[in-house]
Short mmCIF file of C-alpha atoms in Angstrom, two decimals:
data_model
loop_
_atom_site.label_atom_id
_atom_site.label_comp_id
_atom_site.label_asym_id
_atom_site.label_seq_id
_atom_site.Cartn_x
_atom_site.Cartn_y
_atom_site.Cartn_z
CA MET A 6 -2.61 -4.84 -62.55
CA PRO A 7 -5.70 -2.54 -62.45
CA LYS A 8 -5.98 -0.26 -59.47
CA TYR A 9 -9.25 -1.79 -58.34
CA TYR A 10 -7.41 -5.11 -57.83
CA TYR A 11 -5.15 -3.40 -55.29
CA SER A 12 -8.20 -2.00 -53.54
CA LEU A 13 -9.84 -5.42 -53.35
CA LEU A 14 -6.61 -6.96 -52.03
CA LEU A 15 -6.33 -4.29 -49.33
CA LEU A 16 -9.95 -4.76 -48.28
CA TRP A 17 -9.35 -8.51 -48.05
CA CYS A 18 -6.20 -8.20 -45.93
CA ILE A 19 -7.57 -5.72 -43.39
CA PRO A 20 -10.16 -8.12 -41.89
CA LEU A 21 -7.50 -10.86 -41.64
CA PHE A 22 -5.20 -8.56 -39.67
CA ALA A 23 -8.06 -7.42 -37.47
CA CYS A 24 -9.02 -11.02 -36.69
CA GLY A 25 -5.47 -11.77 -35.61
CA GLN A 26 -5.36 -8.91 -33.10
CA SER A 27 -7.83 -8.32 -30.30
CA THR A 28 -8.01 -7.20 -26.68
CA VAL A 29 -8.16 -9.36 -23.59
CA LYS A 30 -9.85 -7.87 -20.54
CA GLY A 31 -10.03 -9.09 -16.98
CA ARG A 32 -9.38 -8.42 -13.31
CA VAL A 33 -6.54 -9.29 -10.95
CA PHE A 34 -7.19 -10.38 -7.37
CA GLU A 35 -5.13 -11.55 -4.42
CA TYR A 36 -5.31 -15.32 -4.04
CA LYS A 37 -7.82 -16.53 -1.38
CA THR A 38 -8.69 -13.03 -0.07
CA HIS A 39 -10.20 -11.96 -3.44
CA ILE A 40 -8.94 -8.39 -2.88
CA SER A 41 -8.66 -6.33 -6.09
CA LEU A 42 -5.03 -5.51 -6.93
CA ARG A 43 -4.12 -2.19 -8.55
CA ASP A 44 -0.89 -1.27 -10.39
CA ILE A 45 -0.18 -4.87 -11.37
CA GLN A 46 1.92 -4.96 -14.55
CA VAL A 47 0.44 -7.00 -17.39
CA GLN A 48 3.01 -7.72 -20.10
CA ASN A 49 2.48 -9.46 -23.41
CA LEU A 50 5.74 -11.40 -23.78
CA THR A 51 5.05 -11.95 -27.46
CA THR A 52 4.48 -8.32 -28.47
CA LYS A 53 6.35 -6.68 -25.53
CA GLN A 54 3.32 -4.44 -24.84
CA ASN A 55 2.50 -3.48 -21.23
CA ALA A 56 -0.59 -2.48 -19.28
CA PHE A 57 -1.41 -1.89 -15.62
CA THR A 58 -4.47 -2.67 -13.53
CA ASP A 59 -6.67 0.16 -12.25
CA GLU A 60 -7.97 0.69 -8.70
CA LYS A 61 -10.47 -2.15 -9.18
CA GLY A 62 -7.88 -4.54 -10.58
CA ARG A 63 -9.18 -4.28 -14.14
CA PHE A 64 -6.91 -4.51 -17.15
CA ALA A 65 -7.09 -4.59 -20.96
CA ILE A 66 -4.23 -5.49 -23.28
CA ALA A 67 -3.91 -6.18 -27.00
CA THR A 68 -3.24 -9.85 -27.67
CA LYS A 69 -4.08 -12.83 -29.82
CA THR A 70 -4.40 -16.56 -29.35
CA GLY A 71 -1.04 -18.12 -28.57
CA ASP A 72 0.46 -15.07 -26.82
CA LEU A 73 1.93 -15.30 -23.31
CA LEU A 74 0.83 -12.80 -20.67
CA VAL A 75 2.77 -12.32 -17.44
CA PHE A 76 1.29 -10.62 -14.38
CA LYS A 77 3.78 -9.01 -11.97
CA GLY A 78 3.38 -6.87 -8.87
CA PHE A 79 5.38 -5.82 -5.85
CA SER A 80 5.28 -8.49 -3.09
CA TYR A 81 3.39 -10.97 -5.33
CA ASN A 82 4.64 -14.05 -7.15
CA PRO A 83 4.41 -13.53 -10.94
CA ASP A 84 1.94 -15.62 -12.94
CA THR A 85 2.13 -16.49 -16.64
CA VAL A 86 -0.98 -17.21 -18.72
CA LEU A 87 -1.14 -18.72 -22.22
CA VAL A 88 -3.93 -17.04 -24.22
CA THR A 89 -6.07 -19.85 -25.64
CA ASP A 90 -9.19 -17.72 -26.17
CA LEU A 91 -10.19 -14.06 -25.85
CA HIS A 92 -12.83 -14.26 -23.12
CA GLU A 93 -12.66 -12.02 -20.05
CA ARG A 94 -10.80 -13.68 -17.22
CA GLU A 95 -9.84 -13.40 -13.56
CA ILE A 96 -6.22 -13.72 -12.41
CA PHE A 97 -5.24 -14.57 -8.82
CA LEU A 98 -1.75 -13.70 -7.56
CA VAL A 99 -0.14 -15.36 -4.55
CA PRO A 100 1.52 -12.99 -2.04
CA HIS A 101 5.28 -13.37 -1.71
CA MET A 102 5.99 -14.18 1.91
CA ASN A 103 9.07 -12.66 3.56
CA VAL A 104 9.62 -13.84 7.09
CA LEU A 105 11.58 -11.28 9.06
CA ASN A 106 13.88 -12.18 11.91
CA GLU A 107 12.55 -11.30 15.34
CA VAL A 108 14.21 -8.16 16.74
CA LYS A 109 14.07 -7.29 20.43
CA ILE A 110 15.27 -3.77 21.18
CA THR A 111 16.84 -3.20 24.59
CA THR A 112 18.33 -0.15 26.25
CA ASP A 113 21.81 0.25 27.65
CA SER A 114 22.70 2.41 30.59
CA THR A 115 25.66 3.93 28.72
CA LYS A 116 23.41 4.88 25.73
CA ASN A 117 26.35 4.08 23.45
CA LEU A 118 25.12 0.69 22.22
CA SER A 119 22.19 -0.50 20.15
CA THR A 120 21.38 -4.06 21.16
CA TYR A 121 19.08 -6.77 19.83
CA TYR A 122 18.81 -10.53 20.01
CA ASP A 123 19.16 -12.40 16.74
CA PRO A 124 17.70 -15.95 16.56
CA GLU A 125 20.12 -16.85 13.74
CA PHE A 126 22.95 -16.51 16.26
CA HIS A 127 21.15 -18.70 18.82
CA GLY A 128 19.73 -15.69 20.63
CA GLN A 129 23.10 -14.10 21.36
CA THR A 130 23.16 -10.39 22.16
CA MET A 131 24.05 -8.40 19.03
CA ILE A 132 25.50 -4.90 19.54
CA TYR A 133 26.29 -2.30 16.89
CA GLN A 134 29.66 -0.67 17.53
CA ARG A 135 29.54 3.10 18.04
CA ASP A 136 32.12 5.83 18.50
CA SER A 137 32.53 8.12 21.50
CA LYS A 138 29.76 10.41 20.22
CA GLY A 139 27.27 7.59 19.88
CA TYR A 140 27.34 7.29 16.08
CA GLU A 141 27.46 3.84 14.46
CA LYS A 142 30.91 3.09 13.09
CA GLY A 143 30.25 -0.29 11.50
CA GLY A 144 30.61 -3.85 12.66
CA ILE A 145 28.94 -5.68 15.52
CA ILE A 146 29.93 -7.16 18.86
CA LEU A 147 28.64 -10.57 19.96
CA ARG A 148 27.97 -11.02 23.64
CA LEU A 149 28.05 -14.81 23.72
CA TRP A 150 25.82 -16.61 26.16
CA TRP A 151 23.78 -19.79 26.09
CA TRP A 152 21.05 -20.73 28.50
CA LYS A 153 19.53 -24.19 28.47
CA LYS A 154 16.10 -22.71 29.21
CA ASP A 155 16.18 -20.85 25.84
CA GLU A 156 16.98 -23.92 23.77
CA HIS A 157 13.29 -24.86 23.53
CA LYS A 158 12.39 -21.36 22.26
CA ARG A 159 15.12 -21.52 19.65
CA GLU A 160 14.02 -24.94 18.39
CA LYS A 161 10.39 -23.80 18.26
CA LEU A 162 11.31 -20.69 16.25
CA GLU A 163 13.44 -22.67 13.80
CA LYS A 164 10.59 -25.15 13.32
CA GLU A 165 8.08 -22.37 12.63
CA LEU A 166 10.40 -20.69 10.11
CA LYS A 167 11.03 -24.01 8.34
CA GLU A 168 7.29 -24.76 8.11
CA GLN A 169 6.61 -21.26 6.77
CA ARG A 170 9.25 -21.65 4.04
CA GLU A 171 7.84 -25.04 3.08
CA GLN A 172 4.28 -23.67 2.93
CA ASP A 173 5.49 -20.83 0.70
CA GLU A 174 6.92 -23.40 -1.71
CA VAL A 175 3.59 -25.25 -1.79
CA ASN A 176 1.72 -21.99 -2.52
CA LYS A 177 4.09 -21.22 -5.41
CA VAL A 178 3.21 -24.55 -7.05
CA PHE A 179 -0.55 -24.48 -6.47
CA VAL A 180 -1.39 -21.55 -8.75
CA PRO A 181 -3.60 -21.56 -11.88
CA ALA A 182 -0.64 -21.49 -14.29
CA THR A 183 0.75 -24.74 -12.84
CA VAL A 184 -2.40 -26.61 -11.85
CA GLY A 185 -3.97 -25.73 -15.22
CA LYS A 186 -1.45 -28.03 -16.92
CA TYR A 187 -3.13 -31.01 -15.24
CA VAL A 188 -6.73 -29.93 -14.52
CA PRO A 189 -9.13 -28.60 -17.23
CA LEU A 190 -10.63 -25.81 -15.13
CA ARG A 191 -10.55 -22.04 -15.59
CA GLY A 192 -11.45 -18.87 -13.75
CA LYS A 193 -13.36 -19.18 -10.48
CA ASP A 194 -13.67 -22.96 -10.82
CA MET A 195 -9.89 -23.22 -10.90
CA ASP A 196 -9.49 -20.90 -7.90
CA ASP A 197 -12.03 -22.88 -5.89
CA PHE A 198 -10.33 -26.15 -6.85
CA ILE A 199 -6.97 -24.82 -5.63
CA ALA A 200 -8.52 -23.58 -2.38
CA LEU A 201 -10.06 -27.01 -1.79
CA TYR A 202 -7.11 -29.21 -2.66
CA THR A 203 -3.90 -27.33 -1.86
CA PRO A 204 -2.13 -29.91 0.33
CA ASP A 205 -0.50 -29.25 3.67
CA ILE A 206 3.28 -29.50 3.91
CA LYS A 207 3.10 -32.99 5.45
CA VAL A 208 1.37 -34.35 2.34
CA TYR A 209 3.39 -32.31 -0.17
CA TYR A 210 6.80 -33.24 1.26
CA HIS A 211 6.02 -36.95 1.65
CA ASN A 212 8.56 -39.10 -0.17
CA GLU A 213 5.86 -40.68 -2.37
CA PHE A 214 4.07 -37.44 -3.31
CA ASN A 215 3.56 -37.05 -7.07
CA LEU A 216 1.98 -33.82 -8.31
CA ALA A 217 0.32 -35.26 -11.43
CA ALA A 218 -1.12 -38.25 -9.58
CA TYR A 219 -2.28 -36.08 -6.69
CA LEU A 220 -4.09 -33.58 -8.94
CA ASN A 221 -5.65 -36.36 -11.01
CA ASP A 222 -7.03 -37.96 -7.82
CA CYS A 223 -8.26 -34.60 -6.51
CA TYR A 224 -9.99 -33.79 -9.80
CA ALA A 225 -11.83 -37.12 -9.70
CA LYS A 226 -13.03 -36.26 -6.17
CA TYR A 227 -13.97 -32.75 -7.31
CA LEU A 228 -16.22 -34.09 -10.08
CA LYS A 229 -18.11 -36.22 -7.56
CA LEU A 230 -18.88 -33.22 -5.33
CA PRO A 231 -22.34 -31.61 -5.57
CA GLU A 232 -22.26 -28.15 -7.09
CA ASP A 233 -22.66 -26.30 -3.78
CA LYS A 234 -19.68 -28.17 -2.30
CA ARG A 235 -17.31 -27.20 -5.13
CA HIS A 236 -17.16 -23.59 -3.98
CA PRO A 237 -15.59 -23.04 -0.52
CA GLN A 238 -17.25 -20.45 1.65
CA LYS A 239 -15.47 -17.10 1.76
CA LEU A 240 -14.35 -15.78 5.13
CA GLU A 241 -16.58 -12.72 4.86
CA ASP A 242 -19.61 -14.97 4.25
CA LYS A 243 -19.19 -16.83 7.53
CA PRO A 244 -21.50 -15.75 10.40
#
């Protein structure tokens, strides 16, 4: 085959390869607060390439249509995005909520014990064992006691922790990657839709709750809203 045929073939293949590869740019924010997130890892699961957001939450990563991008950051729930086009986009990550047990530090006249009250043990006094020099030697001592007057506090705390865990589960579901399977919205429109229609735990945990039916009903209501009502007011915009 003449050499110029090889040259023509090469020139024909290069544009095809270039069309298959491109770069997706965008910014990553915290869900609802719209705070820019830096050092968020952006990984192309198809090509195994990685990128990280800058101080303004901006990122750029090589990709093509059909690739999967995953966004991961410390203390945030990861989000996966299917690349259907190469336009610039905004990603919103939901904070991962860790509820810590309440710790009440008390002093002891002997200065040999470190004491706190742990709600998981019904408010019993928890004491770290120490040696004669005051150093911790492992293990704990339970000073068992139960007062009827503290039962209400315990029940209230358990209720609050349960509601917080349930709300965290709702927030994990109502993210663009999940809601986008049922609602044809993208970018800011999707974020505003989620802010408007994320249900409370009473609605979400009702025995008859169905995610697809709920989102379909909410989307029908969303389409009937005037344009200015589709975008909830940000906290910083309130007087």
